Short mmCIF file of C-alpha atoms and ligand atoms in Angstrom, two decimals:
data_model
loop_
_atom_site.label_atom_id
_atom_site.label_comp_id
_atom_site.label_asym_id
_atom_site.label_seq_id
_atom_site.Cartn_x
_atom_site.Cartn_y
_atom_site.Cartn_z
CA MET C 973 6.51 -31.36 -51.34
CA LYS C 974 4.90 -28.50 -49.53
CA GLU C 975 4.18 -25.23 -51.51
CA TYR C 976 6.04 -22.19 -50.71
CA PHE C 977 4.73 -19.00 -49.15
CA SER C 978 6.59 -15.70 -49.86
CA PHE C 979 7.20 -13.07 -47.37
CA GLN C 980 8.36 -9.76 -48.78
CA TRP C 981 10.24 -8.38 -45.78
CA HIS C 982 11.47 -4.72 -45.92
CA ILE C 983 13.83 -4.75 -42.96
CA THR C 984 14.87 -1.09 -43.44
CA ASP C 985 13.86 2.17 -45.18
CA GLU C 986 17.55 3.14 -45.34
CA CYS C 987 18.81 3.54 -48.83
CA ASP C 988 21.51 5.36 -50.68
CA GLN C 989 19.00 6.62 -53.31
CA ARG C 990 15.83 8.73 -53.23
CA CYS C 991 14.21 7.52 -56.47
CA LYS C 992 11.61 9.81 -57.87
CA HIS C 993 9.16 7.11 -58.21
CA CYS C 994 9.76 5.10 -54.92
CA TYR C 995 6.66 4.34 -52.76
CA ILE C 996 8.86 5.02 -49.72
CA PHE C 997 10.19 8.46 -50.57
CA SER C 998 7.90 9.94 -53.52
CA GLU C 999 5.67 12.01 -50.99
CA ASP C 1000 8.45 13.13 -48.65
CA ASN C 1001 12.17 12.77 -48.97
CA ARG C 1002 12.65 13.61 -45.27
CA ILE C 1003 10.36 10.91 -43.82
CA LYS C 1004 11.35 9.26 -40.69
CA LEU C 1005 13.15 6.07 -41.66
CA ASN C 1006 12.07 2.91 -39.91
CA ILE C 1007 14.67 0.26 -39.16
CA MET C 1008 13.76 -3.00 -37.26
CA THR C 1009 15.73 -3.75 -34.16
CA TRP C 1010 17.15 -7.29 -33.94
CA ALA C 1011 14.51 -8.16 -31.13
CA GLN C 1012 11.95 -7.25 -33.63
CA ILE C 1013 13.48 -9.06 -36.48
CA GLN C 1014 13.39 -12.36 -34.52
CA GLU C 1015 9.81 -11.65 -33.46
CA ILE C 1016 8.74 -11.22 -37.14
CA PHE C 1017 10.79 -14.37 -38.19
CA TYR C 1018 9.14 -16.72 -35.64
CA ASN C 1019 5.67 -15.15 -36.49
CA CYS C 1020 6.39 -16.11 -40.15
CA MET C 1021 7.46 -19.63 -39.02
CA ASP C 1022 4.50 -20.06 -37.09
CA PHE C 1023 2.33 -19.12 -40.13
CA CYS C 1024 3.94 -21.60 -42.22
CA GLU C 1025 3.51 -24.42 -39.60
CA VAL C 1026 -0.26 -23.44 -39.28
CA TYR C 1027 -0.93 -23.58 -42.90
CA ASP C 1028 1.66 -26.21 -43.92
CA ARG C 1029 3.76 -24.10 -46.26
CA LEU C 1030 7.51 -23.69 -46.61
CA PRO C 1031 8.73 -20.20 -46.04
CA TYR C 1032 10.58 -18.20 -48.77
CA PHE C 1033 11.85 -14.70 -47.93
CA TYR C 1034 12.31 -11.75 -50.37
CA LEU C 1035 14.44 -9.51 -48.16
CA THR C 1036 14.48 -5.83 -49.13
CA GLY C 1037 14.37 -2.23 -48.07
CA GLY C 1038 15.57 0.43 -48.84
CA ASP C 1039 18.70 -1.47 -49.26
CA PRO C 1040 18.67 -4.45 -46.82
CA ILE C 1041 22.50 -4.69 -46.64
CA LEU C 1042 22.56 -1.51 -44.87
CA HIS C 1043 20.75 -2.95 -42.06
CA PRO C 1044 23.08 -3.29 -38.97
CA ASP C 1045 21.93 -6.98 -38.34
CA PHE C 1046 21.75 -7.95 -41.94
CA TRP C 1047 24.32 -10.73 -41.65
CA LYS C 1048 22.95 -11.92 -38.46
CA LEU C 1049 19.39 -12.37 -40.19
CA LEU C 1050 21.20 -14.22 -43.00
CA ALA C 1051 22.85 -16.53 -40.40
CA LEU C 1052 19.41 -17.14 -38.94
CA LEU C 1053 17.95 -18.03 -42.23
CA LYS C 1054 20.84 -20.37 -42.94
CA GLU C 1055 20.45 -22.02 -39.57
CA HIS C 1056 16.85 -22.94 -40.62
CA GLY C 1057 17.79 -23.89 -44.09
CA ILE C 1058 15.27 -21.16 -45.64
CA PRO C 1059 16.02 -20.11 -49.18
CA PHE C 1060 15.74 -16.32 -49.93
CA THR C 1061 16.16 -13.83 -52.66
CA ILE C 1062 17.36 -10.20 -52.13
CA LEU C 1063 15.93 -7.13 -53.78
CA GLY C 1064 18.61 -4.54 -53.15
CA ASN C 1065 20.98 -1.86 -54.59
CA PRO C 1066 24.47 -2.41 -56.21
CA PHE C 1067 26.44 -0.01 -54.21
CA HIS C 1068 27.77 -2.33 -51.40
CA LEU C 1069 28.33 -5.39 -53.54
CA THR C 1070 31.74 -6.70 -54.04
CA ASP C 1071 33.01 -10.11 -55.25
CA GLU C 1072 33.60 -10.97 -51.39
CA VAL C 1073 30.15 -9.81 -50.40
CA CYS C 1074 28.38 -11.72 -53.17
CA ARG C 1075 30.34 -14.91 -52.17
CA ARG C 1076 29.24 -14.37 -48.63
CA LEU C 1077 25.65 -13.99 -49.86
CA ARG C 1078 25.76 -17.25 -51.74
CA ASP C 1079 27.28 -19.06 -48.73
CA HIS C 1080 24.36 -17.91 -46.43
CA GLY C 1081 21.76 -19.36 -49.18
CA CYS C 1082 21.04 -16.29 -51.20
CA GLN C 1083 19.51 -17.74 -54.46
CA LYS C 1084 18.76 -14.51 -56.43
CA TYR C 1085 19.73 -10.91 -56.20
CA GLN C 1086 17.51 -8.43 -57.74
CA LEU C 1087 18.72 -4.94 -58.96
CA SER C 1088 16.64 -2.28 -60.81
CA LEU C 1089 17.19 -0.66 -64.20
CA ASP C 1090 14.59 1.96 -64.82
CA GLY C 1091 16.13 3.41 -68.08
CA MET C 1092 19.09 3.66 -70.15
CA GLN C 1093 21.90 5.68 -68.44
CA GLU C 1094 20.38 9.25 -68.57
CA THR C 1095 16.84 8.26 -67.52
CA HIS C 1096 17.97 5.73 -64.93
CA ASP C 1097 20.20 8.14 -63.39
CA TRP C 1098 17.50 10.91 -63.41
CA PHE C 1099 15.08 8.45 -61.63
CA ARG C 1100 17.90 7.16 -59.13
CA LYS C 1101 21.27 8.89 -58.85
CA GLN C 1102 24.28 10.01 -60.81
CA GLY C 1103 26.40 6.83 -61.56
CA SER C 1104 23.71 4.24 -60.58
CA PHE C 1105 23.31 2.91 -64.03
CA ALA C 1106 27.11 2.21 -64.55
CA CYS C 1107 27.39 0.81 -60.98
CA THR C 1108 24.34 -1.57 -61.61
CA LEU C 1109 25.84 -2.87 -64.78
CA GLU C 1110 29.22 -3.47 -63.20
CA LYS C 1111 27.71 -5.39 -60.09
CA ILE C 1112 25.76 -7.88 -62.41
CA ASP C 1113 29.16 -9.63 -62.94
CA CYS C 1114 29.87 -9.94 -59.29
CA ILE C 1115 26.41 -11.59 -58.70
CA ASN C 1116 27.03 -14.00 -61.63
CA LYS C 1117 30.57 -14.85 -60.62
CA ALA C 1118 29.41 -15.76 -57.17
CA GLY C 1119 26.79 -18.32 -58.61
CA ILE C 1120 23.75 -16.28 -57.53
CA GLN C 1121 21.09 -15.75 -60.16
CA SER C 1122 21.05 -12.21 -61.23
CA VAL C 1123 17.60 -10.56 -61.81
CA ILE C 1124 16.98 -7.18 -63.31
CA MET C 1125 13.55 -5.46 -62.65
CA THR C 1126 12.33 -2.40 -64.67
CA THR C 1127 9.51 -0.19 -63.26
CA VAL C 1128 7.77 0.88 -66.29
CA SER C 1129 5.87 4.13 -66.71
CA GLY C 1130 5.24 6.69 -69.49
CA THR C 1131 8.66 8.18 -68.85
CA ASN C 1132 10.68 5.15 -69.65
CA ARG C 1133 8.45 2.92 -71.74
CA LYS C 1134 10.34 3.75 -74.86
CA GLU C 1135 13.60 2.50 -73.44
CA VAL C 1136 12.50 -0.91 -72.45
CA ALA C 1137 13.62 -2.44 -75.68
CA ALA C 1138 17.12 -0.97 -75.15
CA ILE C 1139 17.04 -2.11 -71.54
CA ILE C 1140 16.46 -5.80 -72.80
CA ASP C 1141 19.45 -5.64 -75.19
CA THR C 1142 21.49 -4.32 -72.33
CA VAL C 1143 20.57 -6.98 -69.88
CA VAL C 1144 21.16 -9.65 -72.37
CA ALA C 1145 24.56 -8.19 -73.25
CA HIS C 1146 25.44 -8.36 -69.56
CA HIS C 1147 24.36 -12.03 -69.11
CA VAL C 1148 21.41 -11.23 -66.78
CA ASP C 1149 19.87 -14.60 -65.57
CA VAL C 1150 16.14 -13.04 -65.29
CA PHE C 1151 14.56 -9.98 -66.68
CA ALA C 1152 11.08 -8.65 -65.74
CA PHE C 1153 9.18 -5.55 -65.74
CA ALA C 1154 6.40 -4.22 -63.64
CA ARG C 1155 4.37 -0.98 -63.85
CA TYR C 1156 4.89 2.11 -61.68
CA CYS C 1157 2.08 2.20 -59.22
CA PRO C 1158 0.90 5.67 -58.55
CA THR C 1159 1.41 6.76 -54.95
CA SER C 1160 -1.25 8.84 -53.13
CA GLU C 1161 0.55 12.07 -54.54
CA GLU C 1162 0.74 10.91 -58.06
CA LYS C 1163 -2.32 9.43 -59.95
CA TYR C 1164 -1.27 9.09 -63.32
CA THR C 1165 0.94 6.18 -64.77
CA GLY C 1166 1.39 8.13 -68.20
CA MET C 1167 0.41 5.06 -70.45
CA THR C 1168 -2.79 4.58 -72.45
CA PRO C 1169 -3.91 0.94 -72.66
CA GLN C 1170 -2.96 1.04 -76.29
CA GLU C 1171 0.50 2.26 -75.61
CA TYR C 1172 1.21 -0.58 -73.03
CA ARG C 1173 -0.26 -3.17 -75.36
CA GLU C 1174 2.32 -1.81 -77.94
CA LEU C 1175 5.10 -2.25 -75.41
CA LEU C 1176 4.09 -5.78 -74.71
CA GLU C 1177 4.10 -6.49 -78.49
CA ILE C 1178 7.64 -5.02 -78.82
CA CYS C 1179 8.97 -7.01 -75.89
CA ASP C 1180 7.38 -10.24 -76.98
CA HIS C 1181 9.17 -9.97 -80.43
CA LYS C 1182 12.42 -9.24 -78.69
CA PHE C 1183 12.06 -12.14 -76.34
CA GLN C 1184 11.19 -14.57 -79.15
CA GLU C 1185 14.19 -13.37 -81.08
CA TYR C 1186 16.60 -13.80 -78.18
CA GLU C 1187 15.12 -17.18 -77.20
CA ALA C 1188 15.50 -18.39 -80.81
CA ALA C 1189 19.14 -17.21 -80.87
CA GLY C 1190 19.79 -19.36 -77.68
CA CYS C 1191 20.02 -16.56 -75.34
CA SER C 1192 20.37 -17.63 -71.63
CA THR C 1193 18.32 -14.77 -70.13
CA TYR C 1194 14.95 -15.92 -68.89
CA PHE C 1195 12.23 -13.34 -69.72
CA ASN C 1196 9.68 -13.61 -66.87
CA LYS C 1197 6.34 -12.25 -68.22
CA LYS C 1198 5.33 -10.94 -64.64
CA ASP C 1199 2.62 -8.52 -65.52
CA HIS C 1200 -0.83 -10.35 -65.58
CA LEU C 1201 -1.89 -8.30 -68.67
CA TRP C 1202 0.57 -10.64 -70.41
CA THR C 1203 -2.31 -13.22 -70.01
CA LEU C 1204 -4.61 -11.02 -71.94
CA TYR C 1205 -1.88 -10.37 -74.72
CA GLU C 1206 -1.25 -14.08 -75.01
CA TYR C 1207 -5.07 -14.90 -74.94
CA GLU C 1208 -5.59 -12.61 -77.91
CA LYS C 1209 -2.69 -14.04 -79.69
CA GLY C 1210 -3.98 -17.69 -79.01
CA THR C 1211 -1.05 -18.85 -77.13
CA PHE C 1212 -3.13 -18.78 -73.83
CA LYS C 1213 -6.36 -20.84 -73.86
CA ILE C 1214 -8.95 -21.22 -71.13
CA PRO C 1215 -8.66 -24.88 -70.23
CA ASP C 1216 -11.76 -26.83 -70.88
CA SER C 1217 -11.48 -28.41 -67.39
CA ALA C 1218 -11.69 -25.07 -65.73
CA GLY C 1219 -14.13 -24.87 -62.82
CA GLU C 1220 -16.59 -22.20 -62.07
CA GLY C 1221 -15.38 -20.10 -59.17
CA THR C 1222 -11.72 -21.38 -58.90
CA ILE C 1223 -8.90 -18.97 -59.10
CA TYR C 1224 -5.98 -20.48 -61.15
CA GLY C 1225 -3.49 -17.50 -61.33
CA GLY C 1226 -3.14 -13.95 -61.81
CA CYS C 1227 -2.41 -11.45 -59.05
CA ASN C 1228 -0.89 -13.33 -55.84
CA CYS C 1229 -2.45 -10.96 -53.39
CA GLY C 1230 -4.46 -12.80 -50.84
CA ASN C 1231 -3.07 -16.13 -52.09
CA CYS C 1232 0.58 -16.90 -51.48
CA HIS C 1233 2.24 -13.71 -50.62
CA ILE C 1234 2.34 -10.95 -47.97
CA THR C 1235 4.52 -7.93 -47.09
CA ILE C 1236 6.07 -6.92 -43.86
CA LEU C 1237 7.43 -3.41 -43.46
CA PRO C 1238 10.30 -2.06 -41.13
CA ASN C 1239 7.86 -0.94 -38.51
CA GLY C 1240 6.19 -4.37 -38.47
CA ASP C 1241 3.03 -3.31 -40.36
CA ILE C 1242 1.74 -6.16 -42.61
CA TYR C 1243 0.56 -5.10 -45.94
CA ALA C 1244 -1.49 -7.19 -48.41
CA CYS C 1245 0.95 -5.86 -50.95
CA ARG C 1246 3.62 -3.17 -50.60
CA ARG C 1247 2.56 -1.57 -53.82
CA VAL C 1248 -0.99 -1.14 -52.83
CA GLN C 1249 -1.36 2.11 -50.93
CA ASN C 1250 -3.04 1.88 -47.65
CA SER C 1251 -3.19 -2.17 -47.77
CA LYS C 1252 -2.27 -2.40 -44.01
CA VAL C 1253 -3.82 -5.57 -42.50
CA GLY C 1254 -2.23 -5.73 -39.19
CA ASN C 1255 1.16 -5.39 -37.43
CA GLY C 1256 3.48 -8.50 -37.21
CA LEU C 1257 4.79 -7.29 -33.89
CA GLU C 1258 1.42 -7.07 -32.37
CA ASP C 1259 -0.85 -9.51 -34.30
CA ARG C 1260 -0.34 -13.20 -35.23
CA LEU C 1261 0.20 -13.53 -38.98
CA ALA C 1262 -1.79 -16.75 -39.17
CA ASP C 1263 -4.90 -14.87 -37.76
CA VAL C 1264 -4.39 -11.85 -39.96
CA TRP C 1265 -4.33 -14.10 -43.09
CA VAL C 1266 -7.83 -15.48 -42.50
CA CYS C 1267 -9.35 -12.40 -41.01
CA GLN C 1268 -8.31 -8.96 -42.30
CA MET C 1269 -6.91 -10.50 -45.67
CA GLU C 1270 -10.48 -11.67 -46.58
CA ASN C 1271 -11.00 -8.16 -47.61
CA TYR C 1272 -8.59 -8.87 -50.62
CA ARG C 1273 -10.20 -12.13 -51.73
CA ASP C 1274 -13.66 -11.16 -52.93
CA TYR C 1275 -13.25 -11.75 -56.54
CA THR C 1276 -16.86 -10.85 -57.28
CA LYS C 1277 -16.02 -7.10 -56.26
CA PHE C 1278 -13.53 -6.62 -59.15
CA GLU C 1279 -15.42 -3.86 -61.05
CA LYS C 1280 -14.30 -4.90 -64.49
CA CYS C 1281 -12.56 -8.20 -64.11
CA SER C 1282 -15.60 -9.79 -62.60
CA LYS C 1283 -17.30 -9.53 -65.97
CA CYS C 1284 -14.35 -10.92 -67.97
CA GLU C 1285 -13.56 -14.47 -68.86
CA LEU C 1286 -10.03 -14.11 -67.73
CA LEU C 1287 -10.97 -13.28 -64.10
CA ALA C 1288 -9.54 -16.49 -62.72
CA TRP C 1289 -6.15 -16.06 -64.66
CA CYS C 1290 -5.56 -12.22 -64.80
CA ARG C 1291 -7.28 -9.40 -62.74
CA GLY C 1292 -4.37 -6.99 -64.14
CA CYS C 1293 -2.55 -5.13 -61.43
CA PRO C 1294 -4.73 -4.04 -58.45
CA ALA C 1295 -1.81 -1.98 -57.21
CA VAL C 1296 -1.91 0.02 -60.46
CA GLY C 1297 -5.65 0.38 -60.61
CA SER C 1298 -5.95 1.15 -56.93
CA GLY C 1299 -3.37 3.93 -57.03
CA LYS C 1300 -5.52 6.04 -59.04
CA SER C 1301 -8.82 5.64 -57.20
CA GLY C 1302 -7.82 3.95 -53.80
CA ASN C 1303 -10.19 1.06 -54.43
CA PHE C 1304 -8.43 -2.26 -54.77
CA TYR C 1305 -11.02 -3.67 -56.97
CA ALA C 1306 -10.98 -0.68 -59.47
CA ALA C 1307 -10.17 -1.52 -63.23
CA ASP C 1308 -6.65 -1.85 -64.27
CA PRO C 1309 -6.07 1.54 -66.11
CA GLN C 1310 -3.76 -0.19 -68.84
CA CYS C 1311 -6.30 -3.11 -69.50
CA TRP C 1312 -7.39 -2.70 -73.17
CA LYS C 1313 -9.93 -5.21 -73.17
CA GLU C 1314 -13.51 -4.06 -74.34
CA ILE C 1315 -16.14 -5.40 -71.91
CA GLN C 1316 -19.48 -4.13 -73.04
CA GLU C 1317 -21.29 -4.88 -69.84
CA TRP C 1318 -18.60 -2.95 -67.91
CA ASN C 1319 -18.32 -0.10 -70.39
CA TYR C 1320 -22.07 0.46 -70.18
CA SER C 1321 -22.13 0.68 -66.27
CA ASN C 1322 -19.23 3.19 -66.21
C1 LIG Z 2046 11.53 -0.54 -52.89
S1 LIG Z 2046 12.58 -1.27 -54.10
C2 LIG Z 2046 13.81 -2.08 -52.98
C3 LIG Z 2046 15.03 -2.65 -53.67
C4 LIG Z 2046 16.07 -1.69 -54.18
N1 LIG Z 2046 16.26 -0.49 -53.42
C5 LIG Z 2046 15.62 -1.30 -55.68
O1 LIG Z 2046 15.32 -0.21 -55.94
O2 LIG Z 2046 15.58 -2.27 -56.61
C6 LIG Z 2046 11.91 -2.63 -54.77
C7 LIG Z 2046 11.39 -2.25 -56.23
O3 LIG Z 2046 10.20 -1.50 -56.00
C8 LIG Z 2046 10.00 -0.70 -57.03
N2 LIG Z 2046 9.16 0.43 -56.66
C9 LIG Z 2046 9.30 1.50 -55.90
N3 LIG Z 2046 8.34 2.29 -55.99
C10 LIG Z 2046 7.37 1.93 -56.88
C11 LIG Z 2046 6.18 2.29 -57.21
N4 LIG Z 2046 5.70 3.51 -56.78
N5 LIG Z 2046 5.46 1.52 -58.26
C12 LIG Z 2046 6.15 0.49 -58.62
N6 LIG Z 2046 7.30 0.00 -58.26
C13 LIG Z 2046 7.96 0.57 -57.35
C14 LIG Z 2046 11.47 -0.31 -57.30
O4 LIG Z 2046 11.56 0.41 -58.59
C15 LIG Z 2046 12.14 -1.53 -57.10
O5 LIG Z 2046 12.15 -2.27 -58.36
S1 LIG Z 2047 16.77 2.43 -54.37
FE1 LIG Z 2047 14.86 1.14 -54.09
S2 LIG Z 2047 14.34 1.61 -51.92
FE2 LIG Z 2047 15.82 3.17 -52.48
S3 LIG Z 2047 14.59 4.96 -53.01
FE3 LIG Z 2047 15.11 3.69 -55.02
S4 LIG Z 2047 13.27 2.28 -55.24
FE4 LIG Z 2047 13.19 3.20 -53.17
S1 LIG Z 2048 -10.73 -7.06 -67.42
FE1 LIG Z 2048 -9.30 -7.79 -65.62
S2 LIG Z 2048 -9.19 -10.10 -65.93
FE2 LIG Z 2048 -10.03 -9.22 -67.87
S3 LIG Z 2048 -8.13 -8.84 -69.23
FE3 LIG Z 2048 -8.71 -6.85 -68.10
S4 LIG Z 2048 -7.35 -7.02 -66.30
FE4 LIG Z 2048 -7.54 -9.06 -67.16
#
């Protein structure tokens, strides 16, 4: 079985919300919205197919926006994926989902639909828009009933970290299939994530206890420990051990950037990661993705350049979140601001 390669494809910037933290809108709510034409969609699609042929991978698409369902050719694109038997996940909004729409999504091959919850009602609606919290909870049921896996993602910052425990209770009560959180990545305007390393570690501890309690009670929600700092947490707890067989210089896990994932924006720009500001490596309407992958993308694979991680025994399994680290300084290889690990050699040199 070939390995999958993930394309996070933002087909449109169009959206019913203007979230305060969003990397699309946080700097300017009046930005010109980019929307791919149908001709451009096809060009990008076949560029991705060519990429997978060259590297002998299976394509997997994460279709997103904005809200991808607002794209005028959304269903045409889904039909194209279905025709090629390609599985996909949608990262979208709740507003345009109905039982009928969810059934149609499933029939086109949608495996998962991810919605966001960024706090309990007051905080979530403050970040997003009035009524968004209630609508999100209501639409989880539509997704579940259609037989699509429901996923809830929380973007955590200093503003909402104390609400994550309540969000976990809420998603469990609504029978969400998968729950995960990732950290807010500062945009070029905002440099502070509002959490000290210790505060973030405390949050992981609280979540870990909750996850264990729910798992012991037979809860069906899968808790995806997506943030790579979970590896540091589990290493300290003794539940993650560095394998004796580990080879020097091999990368076993951690951040996927430069490994099995790439992002395409609605204007065709290819980004190493959507959350890493200024990580444009090419344009899929002008460049062959397969070439970009071995040329410009090399800038994201120099593991010796990680300022702190290169001195850490967890380099091959963690590297924190370079998108959070680089949001502050602009340097992809900067230290993760929430990593609490004491590294003498690094502390001395900084
Ligand atoms: C761009 S949205 C598109 C899908 C959908 N509109 C939504 O909000 O879930 C995808 C994810 O990116 C997250 N996101 C947006 N700006 C971010 C930032 N500056 N740092 C981290 N995550 C961010 C959102 O919270 C959401 O979970
Ligand atoms: S709903 Fe998603 S795409 Fe729209 S502004 Fe919010 S985070 Fe950005
Ligand atoms: S220094 Fe880097 S690799 Fe080590 S625990 Fe921190 S983020 Fe992870």
